Amino acid sequence: MDKIKEVLKLLESEKNTIQDLKSLEEMKVRYMGKKGLISELQAGIKEASDKKAYGMELNTLRNSFLEFYEEKKQAFENSLLEEKLKSEAIDITLPGRKIKKGSLHPMTLITEQFEDLFVSMGYQVYEGPEIESDENCFQKLNIPKGHPARDAQDTFYLKDEVENYLLRSQTSTAQVRAMEENKEKGPLRIVCPGKVYRRDEDATHSHQFRQIEGLVIDENVSMADLKGTLELFCKKVLGEKTKVRFRPSFFPFTEPSVEVDVSCFKCNGKGCNLCKQTGWIEVLGAGMVHPHVLEMCGYDSKKYQGFAFGTGLDRFAMFKYNIPDIRTIYGNDIRFIKEFDRRDV
Ligand code: PHE
């Protein structure tokens, strides 16, 4: 009995020393374990003179311990949970991190606008490769080797790697490809946007720029169709009030050939620095596909006619967005691209 009282005293004195879950569990082993103090006292019941009183006393001790243990354990666990919640807390009142939003490059915008316009007129978008054969870039467009028309488009030849290959100097190469790929040799209606390369470099010319080429082949296609199509195109892109004028010109792959001017959209034809006081701005080259080109690409030129046109996308972008130096288009300066973020194109 005295022993039980001693352990009870010990328990009371130890209660205040328990600071964490670990020492509480150790304490449990010390009291309740197989060789623990309470288990030992349990064995002592055999020698007790008053077994009933001994048993009751021992029960009091056990209950006192268990009560203390459960209460303490709960308290430790609660405070651990609280700490965890505190450390993982998210302050939902903080403003979120902004996602950096990009914007489409002006060249992408203008290319897509042109494509959409032609698709709405029943054209398909056709893209050719930028590395082309001399044959597709020149010969099949009626510009044989040594022809002076090559000089105006002199470009980058890949002589050392593959003989007779070059960076295409015009998207007209796609005309040749589309006609040759069309096995039925029937009607065609395509636009071909893409990069082209020439040996040029100044504020208004870049060694790399973009063109979009259109080609329509069918029976009974005439110059009137070409004029109607390009007039509609210019008005849709530059405004309904735009005047369009056709001047005779020369391209080896079209006959007759024209250059297309639009009334200056800055001064409305009065004359300013943009149109060099002429009131007109040249925007397109075009013409009826030369019968020779049709034949070289497998078409029956007696049955089919075609018209083609080409324009510089960079030129259009420069006019439209008032970009004075073509090099800024290719400079990759994020401040320039951001300018187009909210523009209505
Ligand atoms: N490919 C010509 C150029 O780059 C433009 C053009 C295209 C002219 C189609 C006529 C027909 O200058």
PDB file of N, CA, C and O in Angstrom, residues 46-108:
ATOM      1  N   LYS A  46      -0.551 -10.019  -4.738  1.00  0.00           N
ATOM      2  CA  LYS A  46      -0.549 -11.354  -4.109  1.00  0.00           C
ATOM      3  C   LYS A  46      -0.136 -11.261  -2.635  1.00  0.00           C
ATOM      4  O   LYS A  46      -0.647 -11.953  -1.768  1.00  0.00           O
ATOM      5  N   GLU A  47       0.847 -10.381  -2.365  1.00  0.00           N
ATOM      6  CA  GLU A  47       1.362 -10.305  -0.974  1.00  0.00           C
ATOM      7  C   GLU A  47       0.541  -9.342  -0.102  1.00  0.00           C
ATOM      8  O   GLU A  47       0.776  -9.235   1.102  1.00  0.00           O
ATOM      9  N   ALA A  48      -0.396  -8.627  -0.730  1.00  0.00           N
ATOM     10  CA  ALA A  48      -1.117  -7.603   0.046  1.00  0.00           C
ATOM     11  C   ALA A  48      -2.034  -8.243   1.100  1.00  0.00           C
ATOM     12  O   ALA A  48      -2.642  -9.285   0.831  1.00  0.00           O
ATOM     13  N   SER A  49      -2.115  -7.584   2.277  1.00  0.00           N
ATOM     14  CA  SER A  49      -2.962  -8.147   3.339  1.00  0.00           C
ATOM     15  C   SER A  49      -4.441  -7.857   3.032  1.00  0.00           C
ATOM     16  O   SER A  49      -5.287  -8.728   3.140  1.00  0.00           O
ATOM     17  N   ASP A  50      -4.695  -6.620   2.593  1.00  0.00           N
ATOM     18  CA  ASP A  50      -6.092  -6.297   2.205  1.00  0.00           C
ATOM     19  C   ASP A  50      -6.128  -6.128   0.695  1.00  0.00           C
ATOM     20  O   ASP A  50      -5.849  -5.051   0.153  1.00  0.00           O
ATOM     21  N   LYS A  51      -6.459  -7.238   0.051  1.00  0.00           N
ATOM     22  CA  LYS A  51      -6.378  -7.238  -1.415  1.00  0.00           C
ATOM     23  C   LYS A  51      -7.356  -6.250  -2.037  1.00  0.00           C
ATOM     24  O   LYS A  51      -7.053  -5.607  -3.020  1.00  0.00           O
ATOM     25  N   LYS A  52      -8.526  -6.112  -1.433  1.00  0.00           N
ATOM     26  CA  LYS A  52      -9.544  -5.232  -1.992  1.00  0.00           C
ATOM     27  C   LYS A  52      -9.095  -3.765  -1.955  1.00  0.00           C
ATOM     28  O   LYS A  52      -9.130  -3.046  -2.959  1.00  0.00           O
ATOM     29  N   ALA A  53      -8.637  -3.387  -0.787  1.00  0.00           N
ATOM     30  CA  ALA A  53      -8.163  -2.007  -0.631  1.00  0.00           C
ATOM     31  C   ALA A  53      -6.977  -1.751  -1.546  1.00  0.00           C
ATOM     32  O   ALA A  53      -6.862  -0.690  -2.182  1.00  0.00           O
ATOM     33  N   TYR A  54      -6.072  -2.705  -1.636  1.00  0.00           N
ATOM     34  CA  TYR A  54      -4.892  -2.598  -2.494  1.00  0.00           C
ATOM     35  C   TYR A  54      -5.336  -2.376  -3.939  1.00  0.00           C
ATOM     36  O   TYR A  54      -4.855  -1.489  -4.638  1.00  0.00           O
ATOM     37  N   GLY A  55      -6.282  -3.250  -4.340  1.00  0.00           N
ATOM     38  CA  GLY A  55      -6.792  -3.169  -5.721  1.00  0.00           C
ATOM     39  C   GLY A  55      -7.412  -1.814  -5.998  1.00  0.00           C
ATOM     40  O   GLY A  55      -7.154  -1.195  -7.048  1.00  0.00           O
ATOM     41  N   MET A  56      -8.194  -1.288  -5.074  1.00  0.00           N
ATOM     42  CA  MET A  56      -8.852   0.000  -5.281  1.00  0.00           C
ATOM     43  C   MET A  56      -7.826   1.127  -5.394  1.00  0.00           C
ATOM     44  O   MET A  56      -7.908   2.013  -6.242  1.00  0.00           O
ATOM     45  N   GLU A  57      -6.840   1.051  -4.520  1.00  0.00           N
ATOM     46  CA  GLU A  57      -5.782   2.058  -4.510  1.00  0.00           C
ATOM     47  C   GLU A  57      -5.014   2.056  -5.842  1.00  0.00           C
ATOM     48  O   GLU A  57      -4.708   3.109  -6.417  1.00  0.00           O
ATOM     49  N   LEU A  58      -4.747   0.828  -6.280  1.00  0.00           N
ATOM     50  CA  LEU A  58      -4.002   0.673  -7.531  1.00  0.00           C
ATOM     51  C   LEU A  58      -4.816   1.239  -8.712  1.00  0.00           C
ATOM     52  O   LEU A  58      -4.264   1.906  -9.600  1.00  0.00           O
ATOM     53  N   ASN A  59      -6.134   0.994  -8.643  1.00  0.00           N
ATOM     54  CA  ASN A  59      -7.017   1.530  -9.675  1.00  0.00           C
ATOM     55  C   ASN A  59      -6.991   3.061  -9.716  1.00  0.00           C
ATOM     56  O   ASN A  59      -6.969   3.683 -10.781  1.00  0.00           O
ATOM     57  N   THR A  60      -7.012   3.644  -8.537  1.00  0.00           N
ATOM     58  CA  THR A  60      -6.951   5.100  -8.445  1.00  0.00           C
ATOM     59  C   THR A  60      -5.680   5.606  -9.123  1.00  0.00           C
ATOM     60  O   THR A  60      -5.689   6.563  -9.895  1.00  0.00           O
ATOM     61  N   LEU A  61      -4.564   4.893  -8.802  1.00  0.00           N
ATOM     62  CA  LEU A  61      -3.271   5.278  -9.394  1.00  0.00           C
ATOM     63  C   LEU A  61      -3.325   5.158 -10.925  1.00  0.00           C
ATOM     64  O   LEU A  61      -2.961   6.081 -11.653  1.00  0.00           O
ATOM     65  N   ARG A  62      -3.845   4.033 -11.387  1.00  0.00           N
ATOM     66  CA  ARG A  62      -3.882   3.794 -12.837  1.00  0.00           C
ATOM     67  C   ARG A  62      -4.760   4.850 -13.525  1.00  0.00           C
ATOM     68  O   ARG A  62      -4.362   5.452 -14.512  1.00  0.00           O
ATOM     69  N   ASN A  63      -5.935   5.081 -12.933  1.00  0.00           N
ATOM     70  CA  ASN A  63      -6.840   6.072 -13.525  1.00  0.00           C
ATOM     71  C   ASN A  63      -6.237   7.466 -13.529  1.00  0.00           C
ATOM     72  O   ASN A  63      -6.366   8.212 -14.498  1.00  0.00           O
ATOM     73  N   SER A  64      -5.551   7.763 -12.435  1.00  0.00           N
ATOM     74  CA  SER A  64      -4.924   9.077 -12.348  1.00  0.00           C
ATOM     75  C   SER A  64      -3.895   9.247 -13.465  1.00  0.00           C
ATOM     76  O   SER A  64      -3.820  10.286 -14.118  1.00  0.00           O
ATOM     77  N   PHE A  65      -3.124   8.158 -13.662  1.00  0.00           N
ATOM     78  CA  PHE A  65      -2.132   8.241 -14.727  1.00  0.00           C
ATOM     79  C   PHE A  65      -2.806   8.377 -16.080  1.00  0.00           C
ATOM     80  O   PHE A  65      -2.457   9.259 -16.880  1.00  0.00           O
ATOM     81  N   LEU A  66      -3.780   7.495 -16.364  1.00  0.00           N
ATOM     82  CA  LEU A  66      -4.404   7.479 -17.688  1.00  0.00           C
ATOM     83  C   LEU A  66      -5.102   8.809 -18.006  1.00  0.00           C
ATOM     84  O   LEU A  66      -5.021   9.319 -19.116  1.00  0.00           O
ATOM     85  N   GLU A  67      -5.736   9.354 -17.007  1.00  0.00           N
ATOM     86  CA  GLU A  67      -6.423  10.635 -17.190  1.00  0.00           C
ATOM     87  C   GLU A  67      -5.427  11.727 -17.586  1.00  0.00           C
ATOM     88  O   GLU A  67      -5.628  12.485 -18.531  1.00  0.00           O
ATOM     89  N   PHE A  68      -4.327  11.728 -16.798  1.00  0.00           N
ATOM     90  CA  PHE A  68      -3.278  12.700 -17.083  1.00  0.00           C
ATOM     91  C   PHE A  68      -2.730  12.497 -18.502  1.00  0.00           C
ATOM     92  O   PHE A  68      -2.582  13.436 -19.287  1.00  0.00           O
ATOM     93  N   TYR A  69      -2.475  11.224 -18.819  1.00  0.00           N
ATOM     94  CA  TYR A  69      -1.876  10.885 -20.111  1.00  0.00           C
ATOM     95  C   TYR A  69      -2.769  11.337 -21.275  1.00  0.00           C
ATOM     96  O   TYR A  69      -2.310  12.020 -22.195  1.00  0.00           O
ATOM     97  N   GLU A  70      -4.063  10.986 -21.204  1.00  0.00           N
ATOM     98  CA  GLU A  70      -4.971  11.317 -22.302  1.00  0.00           C
ATOM     99  C   GLU A  70      -5.109  12.839 -22.487  1.00  0.00           C
ATOM    100  O   GLU A  70      -5.066  13.351 -23.610  1.00  0.00           O
ATOM    101  N   GLU A  71      -5.243  13.509 -21.355  1.00  0.00           N
ATOM    102  CA  GLU A  71      -5.418  14.961 -21.403  1.00  0.00           C
ATOM    103  C   GLU A  71      -4.205  15.647 -22.021  1.00  0.00           C
ATOM    104  O   GLU A  71      -4.293  16.491 -22.905  1.00  0.00           O
ATOM    105  N   LYS A  72      -3.028  15.224 -21.546  1.00  0.00           N
ATOM    106  CA  LYS A  72      -1.765  15.811 -21.995  1.00  0.00           C
ATOM    107  C   LYS A  72      -1.543  15.524 -23.492  1.00  0.00           C
ATOM    108  O   LYS A  72      -1.140  16.399 -24.255  1.00  0.00           O
ATOM    109  N   LYS A  73      -1.856  14.287 -23.847  1.00  0.00           N
ATOM    110  CA  LYS A  73      -1.645  13.872 -25.229  1.00  0.00           C
ATOM    111  C   LYS A  73      -2.498  14.746 -26.166  1.00  0.00           C
ATOM    112  O   LYS A  73      -2.015  15.277 -27.162  1.00  0.00           O
ATOM    113  N   GLN A  74      -3.739  14.897 -25.817  1.00  0.00           N
ATOM    114  CA  GLN A  74      -4.663  15.711 -26.602  1.00  0.00           C
ATOM    115  C   GLN A  74      -4.140  17.139 -26.740  1.00  0.00           C
ATOM    116  O   GLN A  74      -4.133  17.724 -27.828  1.00  0.00           O
ATOM    117  N   ALA A  75      -3.657  17.672 -25.599  1.00  0.00           N
ATOM    118  CA  ALA A  75      -3.161  19.056 -25.607  1.00  0.00           C
ATOM    119  C   ALA A  75      -1.965  19.206 -26.541  1.00  0.00           C
ATOM    120  O   ALA A  75      -1.880  20.149 -27.328  1.00  0.00           O
ATOM    121  N   PHE A  76      -1.019  18.222 -26.435  1.00  0.00           N
ATOM    122  CA  PHE A  76       0.163  18.289 -27.321  1.00  0.00           C
ATOM    123  C   PHE A  76      -0.245  18.191 -28.789  1.00  0.00           C
ATOM    124  O   PHE A  76       0.234  18.934 -29.631  1.00  0.00           O
ATOM    125  N   GLU A  77      -1.139  17.270 -29.064  1.00  0.00           N
ATOM    126  CA  GLU A  77      -1.545  17.085 -30.460  1.00  0.00           C
ATOM    127  C   GLU A  77      -2.246  18.322 -31.006  1.00  0.00           C
ATOM    128  O   GLU A  77      -2.014  18.732 -32.139  1.00  0.00           O
ATOM    129  N   ASN A  78      -3.064  18.917 -30.168  1.00  0.00           N
ATOM    130  CA  ASN A  78      -3.737  20.143 -30.600  1.00  0.00           C
ATOM    131  C   ASN A  78      -2.751  21.253 -30.928  1.00  0.00           C
ATOM    132  O   ASN A  78      -2.869  21.937 -31.941  1.00  0.00           O
ATOM    133  N   SER A  79      -1.765  21.407 -30.060  1.00  0.00           N
ATOM    134  CA  SER A  79      -0.838  22.515 -30.316  1.00  0.00           C
ATOM    135  C   SER A  79       0.022  22.226 -31.546  1.00  0.00           C
ATOM    136  O   SER A  79       0.385  23.130 -32.298  1.00  0.00           O
ATOM    137  N   LEU A  80       0.334  20.932 -31.780  1.00  0.00           N
ATOM    138  CA  LEU A  80       1.086  20.583 -32.999  1.00  0.00           C
ATOM    139  C   LEU A  80       0.275  20.937 -34.250  1.00  0.00           C
ATOM    140  O   LEU A  80       0.786  21.509 -35.202  1.00  0.00           O
ATOM    141  N   LEU A  81      -0.993  20.588 -34.212  1.00  0.00           N
ATOM    142  CA  LEU A  81      -1.880  20.857 -35.341  1.00  0.00           C
ATOM    143  C   LEU A  81      -1.995  22.360 -35.596  1.00  0.00           C
ATOM    144  O   LEU A  81      -1.923  22.836 -36.731  1.00  0.00           O
ATOM    145  N   GLU A  82      -2.106  23.068 -34.516  1.00  0.00           N
ATOM    146  CA  GLU A  82      -2.227  24.518 -34.634  1.00  0.00           C
ATOM    147  C   GLU A  82      -0.987  25.130 -35.295  1.00  0.00           C
ATOM    148  O   GLU A  82      -1.079  25.961 -36.184  1.00  0.00           O
ATOM    149  N   GLU A  83       0.177  24.633 -34.834  1.00  0.00           N
ATOM    150  CA  GLU A  83       1.440  25.115 -35.410  1.00  0.00           C
ATOM    151  C   GLU A  83       1.495  24.827 -36.913  1.00  0.00           C
ATOM    152  O   GLU A  83       1.891  25.661 -37.707  1.00  0.00           O
ATOM    153  N   LYS A  84       1.083  23.604 -37.249  1.00  0.00           N
ATOM    154  CA  LYS A  84       1.106  23.189 -38.648  1.00  0.00           C
ATOM    155  C   LYS A  84       0.184  24.096 -39.483  1.00  0.00           C
ATOM    156  O   LYS A  84       0.569  24.576 -40.557  1.00  0.00           O
ATOM    157  N   LEU A  85      -1.000  24.324 -38.985  1.00  0.00           N
ATOM    158  CA  LEU A  85      -1.953  25.178 -39.707  1.00  0.00           C
ATOM    159  C   LEU A  85      -1.394  26.579 -39.896  1.00  0.00           C
ATOM    160  O   LEU A  85      -1.520  27.184 -40.954  1.00  0.00           O
ATOM    161  N   LYS A  86      -0.734  27.040 -38.824  1.00  0.00           N
ATOM    162  CA  LYS A  86      -0.174  28.400 -38.894  1.00  0.00           C
ATOM    163  C   LYS A  86       0.900  28.484 -39.965  1.00  0.00           C
ATOM    164  O   LYS A  86       0.949  29.410 -40.765  1.00  0.00           O
ATOM    165  N   SER A  87       1.772  27.466 -39.978  1.00  0.00           N
ATOM    166  CA  SER A  87       2.892  27.534 -40.927  1.00  0.00           C
ATOM    167  C   SER A  87       2.413  27.324 -42.367  1.00  0.00           C
ATOM    168  O   SER A  87       3.069  27.739 -43.313  1.00  0.00           O
ATOM    169  N   GLU A  88       1.283  26.654 -42.532  1.00  0.00           N
ATOM    170  CA  GLU A  88       0.814  26.413 -43.892  1.00  0.00           C
ATOM    171  C   GLU A  88      -0.247  27.412 -44.341  1.00  0.00           C
ATOM    172  O   GLU A  88      -0.826  27.282 -45.411  1.00  0.00           O
ATOM    173  N   ALA A  89      -0.466  28.382 -43.531  1.00  0.00           N
ATOM    174  CA  ALA A  89      -1.559  29.310 -43.823  1.00  0.00           C
ATOM    175  C   ALA A  89      -1.300  30.107 -45.103  1.00  0.00           C
ATOM    176  O   ALA A  89      -0.168  30.477 -45.403  1.00  0.00           O
ATOM    177  N   ILE A  90      -2.324  30.324 -45.882  1.00  0.00           N
ATOM    178  CA  ILE A  90      -2.213  31.147 -47.089  1.00  0.00           C
ATOM    179  C   ILE A  90      -2.991  32.437 -46.830  1.00  0.00           C
ATOM    180  O   ILE A  90      -4.140  32.396 -46.391  1.00  0.00           O
ATOM    181  N   ASP A  91      -2.312  33.530 -47.103  1.00  0.00           N
ATOM    182  CA  ASP A  91      -2.998  34.799 -46.906  1.00  0.00           C
ATOM    183  C   ASP A  91      -3.798  35.115 -48.165  1.00  0.00           C
ATOM    184  O   ASP A  91      -3.265  35.579 -49.165  1.00  0.00           O
ATOM    185  N   ILE A  92      -5.102  34.829 -48.093  1.00  0.00           N
ATOM    186  CA  ILE A  92      -5.908  35.000 -49.310  1.00  0.00           C
ATOM    187  C   ILE A  92      -6.198  36.466 -49.618  1.00  0.00           C
ATOM    188  O   ILE A  92      -6.780  36.792 -50.641  1.00  0.00           O
ATOM    189  N   THR A  93      -5.759  37.347 -48.749  1.00  0.00           N
ATOM    190  CA  THR A  93      -5.983  38.768 -49.037  1.00  0.00           C
ATOM    191  C   THR A  93      -4.856  39.360 -49.880  1.00  0.00           C
ATOM    192  O   THR A  93      -4.955  40.468 -50.373  1.00  0.00           O
ATOM    193  N   LEU A  94      -3.747  38.569 -50.037  1.00  0.00           N
ATOM    194  CA  LEU A  94      -2.637  39.074 -50.873  1.00  0.00           C
ATOM    195  C   LEU A  94      -3.068  39.112 -52.339  1.00  0.00           C
ATOM    196  O   LEU A  94      -3.739  38.192 -52.803  1.00  0.00           O
ATOM    197  N   PRO A  95      -2.660  40.129 -53.082  1.00  0.00           N
ATOM    198  CA  PRO A  95      -3.003  40.132 -54.516  1.00  0.00           C
ATOM    199  C   PRO A  95      -2.257  39.012 -55.238  1.00  0.00           C
ATOM    200  O   PRO A  95      -1.123  38.684 -54.882  1.00  0.00           O
ATOM    201  N   GLY A  96      -2.884  38.401 -56.249  1.00  0.00           N
ATOM    202  CA  GLY A  96      -2.258  37.292 -56.961  1.00  0.00           C
ATOM    203  C   GLY A  96      -1.085  37.746 -57.807  1.00  0.00           C
ATOM    204  O   GLY A  96      -0.927  38.932 -58.067  1.00  0.00           O
ATOM    205  N   ARG A  97      -0.254  36.771 -58.231  1.00  0.00           N
ATOM    206  CA  ARG A  97       0.857  37.118 -59.121  1.00  0.00           C
ATOM    207  C   ARG A  97       0.306  37.284 -60.524  1.00  0.00           C
ATOM    208  O   ARG A  97      -0.443  36.450 -61.004  1.00  0.00           O
ATOM    209  N   LYS A  98       0.726  38.349 -61.174  1.00  0.00           N
ATOM    210  CA  LYS A  98       0.208  38.618 -62.521  1.00  0.00           C
ATOM    211  C   LYS A  98       0.827  37.663 -63.531  1.00  0.00           C
ATOM    212  O   LYS A  98       2.023  37.413 -63.511  1.00  0.00           O
ATOM    213  N   ILE A  99       0.000  37.148 -64.437  1.00  0.00           N
ATOM    214  CA  ILE A  99       0.530  36.316 -65.510  1.00  0.00           C
ATOM    215  C   ILE A  99       0.927  37.251 -66.645  1.00  0.00           C
ATOM    216  O   ILE A  99       0.137  38.095 -67.061  1.00  0.00           O
ATOM    217  N   LYS A 100       2.154  37.093 -67.136  1.00  0.00           N
ATOM    218  CA  LYS A 100       2.583  37.972 -68.214  1.00  0.00           C
ATOM    219  C   LYS A 100       1.933  37.523 -69.511  1.00  0.00           C
ATOM    220  O   LYS A 100       2.120  36.401 -69.948  1.00  0.00           O
ATOM    221  N   LYS A 101       1.152  38.418 -70.076  1.00  0.00           N
ATOM    222  CA  LYS A 101       0.419  38.050 -71.287  1.00  0.00           C
ATOM    223  C   LYS A 101       1.176  38.555 -72.507  1.00  0.00           C
ATOM    224  O   LYS A 101       1.572  39.716 -72.560  1.00  0.00           O
ATOM    225  N   GLY A 102       1.382  37.698 -73.448  1.00  0.00           N
ATOM    226  CA  GLY A 102       2.062  38.117 -74.669  1.00  0.00           C
ATOM    227  C   GLY A 102       1.060  38.682 -75.657  1.00  0.00           C
ATOM    228  O   GLY A 102      -0.139  38.674 -75.416  1.00  0.00           O
ATOM    229  N   SER A 103       1.569  39.213 -76.766  1.00  0.00           N
ATOM    230  CA  SER A 103       0.651  39.659 -77.801  1.00  0.00           C
ATOM    231  C   SER A 103       1.192  39.202 -79.152  1.00  0.00           C
ATOM    232  O   SER A 103       2.380  38.937 -79.293  1.00  0.00           O
ATOM    233  N   LEU A 104       0.332  39.098 -80.109  1.00  0.00           N
ATOM    234  CA  LEU A 104       0.772  38.603 -81.411  1.00  0.00           C
ATOM    235  C   LEU A 104       1.642  39.649 -82.111  1.00  0.00           C
ATOM    236  O   LEU A 104       1.408  40.846 -81.998  1.00  0.00           O
ATOM    237  N   HIS A 105       2.631  39.162 -82.814  1.00  0.00           N
ATOM    238  CA  HIS A 105       3.530  40.038 -83.558  1.00  0.00           C
ATOM    239  C   HIS A 105       2.735  40.699 -84.701  1.00  0.00           C
ATOM    240  O   HIS A 105       1.861  40.064 -85.284  1.00  0.00           O
ATOM    241  N   PRO A 106       3.046  41.968 -85.001  1.00  0.00           N
ATOM    242  CA  PRO A 106       2.285  42.635 -86.071  1.00  0.00           C
ATOM    243  C   PRO A 106       2.293  41.867 -87.385  1.00  0.00           C
ATOM    244  O   PRO A 106       1.309  41.901 -88.140  1.00  0.00           O
ATOM    245  N   MET A 107       3.387  41.157 -87.665  1.00  0.00           N
ATOM    246  CA  MET A 107       3.417  40.398 -88.917  1.00  0.00           C
ATOM    247  C   MET A 107       2.438  39.233 -88.887  1.00  0.00           C
ATOM    248  O   MET A 107       1.837  38.883 -89.900  1.00  0.00           O
ATOM    249  N   THR A 108       2.295  38.634 -87.707  1.00  0.00           N
ATOM    250  CA  THR A 108       1.319  37.544 -87.574  1.00  0.00           C
ATOM    251  C   THR A 108      -0.083  38.099 -87.745  1.00  0.00           C
ATOM    252  O   THR A 108      -0.921  37.509 -88.425  1.00  0.00           O
TER     253      THR A 108
END
